Structure formats: structure tokens, C-alpha cells
CSV table of C-alpha atoms in Angstrom, one decimal:
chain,number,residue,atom,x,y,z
A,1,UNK,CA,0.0,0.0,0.0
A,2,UNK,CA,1.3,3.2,-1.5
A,3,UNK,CA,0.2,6.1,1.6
A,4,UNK,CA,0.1,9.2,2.5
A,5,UNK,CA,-2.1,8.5,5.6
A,6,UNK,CA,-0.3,10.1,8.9
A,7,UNK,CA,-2.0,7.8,11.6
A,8,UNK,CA,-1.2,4.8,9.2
A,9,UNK,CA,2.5,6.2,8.6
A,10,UNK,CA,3.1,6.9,12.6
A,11,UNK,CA,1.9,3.3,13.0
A,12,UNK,CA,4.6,2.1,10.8
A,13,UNK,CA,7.4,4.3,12.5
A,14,UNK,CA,6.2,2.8,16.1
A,15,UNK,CA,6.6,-0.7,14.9
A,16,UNK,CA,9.9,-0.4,13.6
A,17,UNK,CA,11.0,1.4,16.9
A,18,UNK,CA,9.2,-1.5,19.0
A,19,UNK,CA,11.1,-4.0,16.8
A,20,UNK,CA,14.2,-2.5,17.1
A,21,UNK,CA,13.9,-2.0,21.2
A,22,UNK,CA,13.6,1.8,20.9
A,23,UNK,CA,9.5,1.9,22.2
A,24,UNK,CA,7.2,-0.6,24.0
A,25,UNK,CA,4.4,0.5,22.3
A,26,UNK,CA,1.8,-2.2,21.6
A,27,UNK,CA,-1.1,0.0,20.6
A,28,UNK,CA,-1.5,1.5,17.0
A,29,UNK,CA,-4.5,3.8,15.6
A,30,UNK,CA,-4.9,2.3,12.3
A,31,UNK,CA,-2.3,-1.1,12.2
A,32,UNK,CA,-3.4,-4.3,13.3
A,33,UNK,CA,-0.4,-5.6,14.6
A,34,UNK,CA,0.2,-9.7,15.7
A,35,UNK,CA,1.0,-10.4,18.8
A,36,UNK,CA,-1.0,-7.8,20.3
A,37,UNK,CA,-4.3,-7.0,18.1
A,38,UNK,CA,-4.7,-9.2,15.6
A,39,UNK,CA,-6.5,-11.6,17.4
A,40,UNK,CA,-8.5,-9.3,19.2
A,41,UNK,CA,-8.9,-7.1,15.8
A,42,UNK,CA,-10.2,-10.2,13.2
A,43,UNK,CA,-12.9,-11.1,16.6
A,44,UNK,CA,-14.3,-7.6,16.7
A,45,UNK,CA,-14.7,-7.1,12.5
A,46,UNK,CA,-16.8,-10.8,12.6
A,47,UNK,CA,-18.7,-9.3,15.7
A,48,UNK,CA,-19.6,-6.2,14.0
A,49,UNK,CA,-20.6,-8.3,10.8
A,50,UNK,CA,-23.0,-10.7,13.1
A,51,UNK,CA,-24.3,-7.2,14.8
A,52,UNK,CA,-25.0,-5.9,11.1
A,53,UNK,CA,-26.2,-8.7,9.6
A,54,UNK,CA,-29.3,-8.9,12.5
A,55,UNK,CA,-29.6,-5.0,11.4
A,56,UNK,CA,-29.6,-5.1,7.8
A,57,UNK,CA,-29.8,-9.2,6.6
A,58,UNK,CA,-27.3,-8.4,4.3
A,59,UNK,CA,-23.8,-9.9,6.2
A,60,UNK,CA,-20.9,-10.8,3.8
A,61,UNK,CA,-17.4,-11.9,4.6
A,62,UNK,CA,-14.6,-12.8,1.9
A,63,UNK,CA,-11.7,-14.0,3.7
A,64,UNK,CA,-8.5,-14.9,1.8
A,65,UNK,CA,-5.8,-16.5,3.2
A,66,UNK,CA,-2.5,-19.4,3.4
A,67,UNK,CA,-4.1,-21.3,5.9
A,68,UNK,CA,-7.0,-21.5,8.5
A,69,UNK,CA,-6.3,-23.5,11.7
A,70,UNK,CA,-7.0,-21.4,14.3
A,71,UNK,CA,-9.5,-22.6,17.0
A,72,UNK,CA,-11.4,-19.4,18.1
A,73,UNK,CA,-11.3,-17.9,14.5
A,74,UNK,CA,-12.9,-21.0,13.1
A,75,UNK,CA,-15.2,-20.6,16.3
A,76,UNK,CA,-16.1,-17.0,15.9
A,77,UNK,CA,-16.8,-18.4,11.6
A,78,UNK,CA,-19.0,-21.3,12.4
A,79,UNK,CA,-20.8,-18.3,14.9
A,80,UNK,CA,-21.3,-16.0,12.4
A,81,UNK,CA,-22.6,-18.5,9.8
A,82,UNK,CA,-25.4,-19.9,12.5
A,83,UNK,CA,-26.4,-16.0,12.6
A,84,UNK,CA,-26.6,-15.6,8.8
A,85,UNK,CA,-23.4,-14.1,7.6
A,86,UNK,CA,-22.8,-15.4,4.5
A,87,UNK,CA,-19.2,-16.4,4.2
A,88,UNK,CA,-16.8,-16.9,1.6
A,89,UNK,CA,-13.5,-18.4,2.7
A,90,UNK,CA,-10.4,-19.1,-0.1
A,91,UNK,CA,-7.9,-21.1,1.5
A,92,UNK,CA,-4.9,-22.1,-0.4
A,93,UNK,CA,-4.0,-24.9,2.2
A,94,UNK,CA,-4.5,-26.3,5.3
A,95,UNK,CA,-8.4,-25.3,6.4
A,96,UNK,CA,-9.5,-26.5,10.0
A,97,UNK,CA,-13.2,-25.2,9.0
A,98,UNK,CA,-15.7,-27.2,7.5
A,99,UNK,CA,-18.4,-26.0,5.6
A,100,UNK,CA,-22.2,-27.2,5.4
A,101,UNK,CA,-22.9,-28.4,8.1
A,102,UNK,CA,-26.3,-28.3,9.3
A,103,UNK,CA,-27.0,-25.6,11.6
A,104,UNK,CA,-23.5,-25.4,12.1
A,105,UNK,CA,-22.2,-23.9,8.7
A,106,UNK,CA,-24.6,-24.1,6.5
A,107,UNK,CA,-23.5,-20.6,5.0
A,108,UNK,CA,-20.1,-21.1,4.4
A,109,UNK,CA,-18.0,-21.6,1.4
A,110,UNK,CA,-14.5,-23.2,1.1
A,111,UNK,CA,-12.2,-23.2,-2.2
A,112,UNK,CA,-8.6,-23.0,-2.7
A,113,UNK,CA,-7.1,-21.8,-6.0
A,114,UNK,CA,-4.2,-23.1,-7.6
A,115,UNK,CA,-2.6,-22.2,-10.4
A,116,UNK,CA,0.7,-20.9,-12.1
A,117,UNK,CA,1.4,-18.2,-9.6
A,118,UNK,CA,1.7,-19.7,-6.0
A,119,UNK,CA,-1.1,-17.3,-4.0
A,120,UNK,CA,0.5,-15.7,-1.1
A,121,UNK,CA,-1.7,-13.0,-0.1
A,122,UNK,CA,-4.2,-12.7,2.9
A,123,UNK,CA,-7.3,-10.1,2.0
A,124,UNK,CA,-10.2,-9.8,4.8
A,125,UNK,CA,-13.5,-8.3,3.5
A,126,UNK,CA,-16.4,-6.8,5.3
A,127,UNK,CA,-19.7,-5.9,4.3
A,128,UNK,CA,-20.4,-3.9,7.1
A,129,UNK,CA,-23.8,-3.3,6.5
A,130,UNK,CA,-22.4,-1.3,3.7
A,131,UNK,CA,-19.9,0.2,4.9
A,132,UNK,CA,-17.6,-1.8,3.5
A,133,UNK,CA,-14.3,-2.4,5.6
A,134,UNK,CA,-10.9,-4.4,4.0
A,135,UNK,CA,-7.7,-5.4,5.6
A,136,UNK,CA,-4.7,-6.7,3.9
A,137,UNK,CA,-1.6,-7.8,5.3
A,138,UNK,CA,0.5,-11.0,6.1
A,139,UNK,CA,-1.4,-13.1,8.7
A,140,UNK,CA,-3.1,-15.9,8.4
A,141,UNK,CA,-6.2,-17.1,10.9
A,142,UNK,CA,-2.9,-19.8,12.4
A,143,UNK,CA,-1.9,-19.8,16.2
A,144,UNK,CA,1.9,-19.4,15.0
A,145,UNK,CA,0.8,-15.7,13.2
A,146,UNK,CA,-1.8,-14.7,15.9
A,147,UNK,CA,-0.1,-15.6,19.1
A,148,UNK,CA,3.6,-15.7,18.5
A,149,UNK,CA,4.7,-13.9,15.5
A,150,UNK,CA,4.8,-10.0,14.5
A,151,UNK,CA,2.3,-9.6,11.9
A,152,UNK,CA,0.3,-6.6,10.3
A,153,UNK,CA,-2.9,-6.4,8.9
A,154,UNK,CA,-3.3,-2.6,7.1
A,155,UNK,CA,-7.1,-1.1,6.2
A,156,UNK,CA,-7.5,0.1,3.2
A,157,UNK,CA,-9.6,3.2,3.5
A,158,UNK,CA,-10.5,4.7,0.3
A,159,UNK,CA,-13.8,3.7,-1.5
A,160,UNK,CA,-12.8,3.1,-4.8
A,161,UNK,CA,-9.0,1.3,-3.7
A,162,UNK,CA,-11.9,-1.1,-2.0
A,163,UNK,CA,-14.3,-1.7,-4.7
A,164,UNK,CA,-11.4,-2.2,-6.8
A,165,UNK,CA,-10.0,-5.3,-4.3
A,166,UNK,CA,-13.5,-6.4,-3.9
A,167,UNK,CA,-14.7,-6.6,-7.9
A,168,UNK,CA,-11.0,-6.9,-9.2
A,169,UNK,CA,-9.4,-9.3,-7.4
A,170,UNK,CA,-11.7,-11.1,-4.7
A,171,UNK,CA,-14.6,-11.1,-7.2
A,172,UNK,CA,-12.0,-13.0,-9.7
A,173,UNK,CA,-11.2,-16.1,-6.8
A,174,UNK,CA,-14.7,-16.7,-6.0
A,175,UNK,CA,-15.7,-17.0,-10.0
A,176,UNK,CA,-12.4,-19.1,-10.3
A,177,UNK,CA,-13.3,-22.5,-12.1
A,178,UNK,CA,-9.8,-23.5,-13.7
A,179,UNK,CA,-7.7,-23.9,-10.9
A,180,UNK,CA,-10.4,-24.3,-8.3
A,181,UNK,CA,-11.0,-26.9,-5.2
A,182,UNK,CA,-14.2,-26.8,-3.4
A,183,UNK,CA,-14.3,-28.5,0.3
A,184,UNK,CA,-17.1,-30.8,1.0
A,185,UNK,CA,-18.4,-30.7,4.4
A,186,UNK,CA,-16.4,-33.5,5.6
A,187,UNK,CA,-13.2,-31.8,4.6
A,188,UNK,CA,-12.6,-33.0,1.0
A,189,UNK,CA,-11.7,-30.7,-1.9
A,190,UNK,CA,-12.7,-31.8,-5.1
A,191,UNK,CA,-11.9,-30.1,-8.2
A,192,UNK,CA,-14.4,-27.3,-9.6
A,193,UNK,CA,-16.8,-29.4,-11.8
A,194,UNK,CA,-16.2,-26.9,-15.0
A,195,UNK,CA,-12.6,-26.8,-14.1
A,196,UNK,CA,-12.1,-29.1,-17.7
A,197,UNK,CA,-13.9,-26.8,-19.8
A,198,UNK,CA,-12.2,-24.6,-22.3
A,199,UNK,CA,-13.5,-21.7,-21.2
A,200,UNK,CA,-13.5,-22.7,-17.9
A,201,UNK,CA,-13.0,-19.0,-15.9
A,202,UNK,CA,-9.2,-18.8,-14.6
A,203,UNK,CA,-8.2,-16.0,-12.1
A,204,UNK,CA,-4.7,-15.8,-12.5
A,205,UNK,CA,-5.3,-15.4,-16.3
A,206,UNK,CA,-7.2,-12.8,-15.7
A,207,UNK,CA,-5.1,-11.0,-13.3
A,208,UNK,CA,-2.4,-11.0,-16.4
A,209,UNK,CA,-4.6,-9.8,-19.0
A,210,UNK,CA,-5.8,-7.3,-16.9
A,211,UNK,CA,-3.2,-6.2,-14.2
A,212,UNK,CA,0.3,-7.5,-16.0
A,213,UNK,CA,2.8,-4.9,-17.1
């Protein structure tokens, strides 16, 4: 993320002087920084999505990430599906969660996208009731980034920065066919069923058409 954002640029110059021993700050205005508020940070934005979703019936999550193996974020998921949140969750790897269970997770969604490219990054999307909230950064929902590493999840802040991660790149995973795997509810993924045909939708294609240099 290219900045000019002062709290989100004094939170960066904080870190580095926690890291290298010069401040014990822990607490930042705009960062979510891992060991001390990431946890606490990812708990509060599904909270606020259960509390919107009873207001306006329209609760979305799209949450991108390495791996889920966390026990209280797969917890605080399985919660938010049993209120209504619909959630969709791409998961490259290792995925604790299982989706489709009967009043357990019945509103959840599971695929991991291979391809070319090996997918590294970690988006977490909002709806918010509208008010549409992303963070991107390097954690994963693991006890290892949570609970013992240094890890940042950053906002991004500026309407159209968000529409453009939400209908240009998370849109593009969750129509992904070619290199898609869908989990089953008792943990299998199985290739996308239109994964063999021609034009079979791929998002890493896409992303070079539209985004290579």
C-alpha cells in the first residue's frame, strides 16, 4: 500500500521502533499488529458483521488466506454463519473449517485456488452493513501468526481502492473455475466441476490480461 495516511504512517514508524527495542508501544490507531491485536482485531470485525447482519440481513465476509487452523477464528466463523453471515472463505492450504454443516455452517463456502502463480496473499473483507471495511496484510487465521509472530494487517480506507480489491481481485477467486478446489463438508476438496472446460473461468489469467505490465 502506496500512503500518504499520517496515523497509518506513525503506526509504521512505532513498529519499527518496538522491533528494534527503541519503544514498547503495543497499541496502534490504524495497524493491526500480531501479537498484540490481531486476534482481538479479526474477533471484533466478525462481531460487527454478526451485529450488522441482525440490522440489515445483508452480512458478507470474503476472507483470503494461506491457511486456517486457528480454534477461536474458526469458532467465531461457524458463529457467524449460524447468525446468517454469508461467508466466503479461499484457503490455499491447510483449512480446519468445515463447511455445510447443518446448523453449524450451513452458509459457508470453502475453495482453494491453484494455479501458475503460488497465491500468497491474505485479504479480509467486510460488508459492514455497507460500509464496506478491507484489511490486507500477512497473517493468516494460524496460532503461530496470531499468538507468536509479528504480523500486520493494514485497512484500506479509500472507497474506490476497496471496490477495486473487492470486484478486481476477490470477485475474480470466487468466480475461479480452472484452478479451483471446493471442500465438501467433511473436509474433501474436489476439483471445480467446470474446471475441464475450455472456457472454464481462470483467475490468475485474468489478473495477467488485466493487471500485468
Amino acid at each position: 500500500l502506496f500512503t500518504a495516511n499520517e496515523e497509518i504512517g506513525a503506526d509504521v514508524s512505532d513498529l519499527f521502533n518496538h522491533l528494534t527495542g527503541y519503544s514498547a508501544k503495543t497499541r496502534y490507531k490504524k495497524l493491526l499488529v500480531a501479537p498484540h491485536s490481531i486476534r482481538q482485531g479479526l474477533a471484533r470485525l466478525i462481531e460487527q458483521e454478526i451485529a450488522a447482519h441482525k440490522k440489515n440481513g445483508d452480512g458478507h465476509m470474503i476472507l483470503k488466506m494461506n491457511a486456517l487452523e486457528d480454534p477461536g477464528m474458526v469458532r467465531s466463523l461457524y458463529e457467524a454463519s449460524q447468525a446468517g453471515v454469508k461467508i466466503d472463505l479461499i484457503v490455499r492450504g491447510v483449512c480446519s473449517l468445515r463447511p455445510g454443516l447443518p446448523g453449524v455452517s450451513d452458509n459457508i463456502r470453502v475453495k482453494s485456488v491453484l494455479g501458475r502463480f503460488l497465491e500468497h496473499s491474505r485479504i479480509y473483507y467486510f460488508h459492514n452493513g455497507g460500509n464496506e471495511q478491507i484489511y490486507v496484510g500477512s497473517a493468516d487465521m494460524m496460532p503461530r501468526n496470531l499468538n507468536r509472530r509479528v504480523e500486520i494487517l493494514f485497512p484500506i480506507e479509500n472507497p474506490k481502492l476497496i471496490r477495486r480489491v473487492r470486484d478486481g481481485i476477490l470477485e475474480q477467486y470466487l468466480r475461479d473455475e480452472a484452478g479451483s478446489w471446493l471442500m465438501d463438508s467433511d473436509g474433501n476438496f474436489k476439483r471445480d466441476p467446470h474446471a475441464h472446460l475450455k472456457r472454464a473461468r481462470n483467475s490468475q489469467a485474468y489478473f495477467l490480461k488485466h493487471h500485468g505490465s
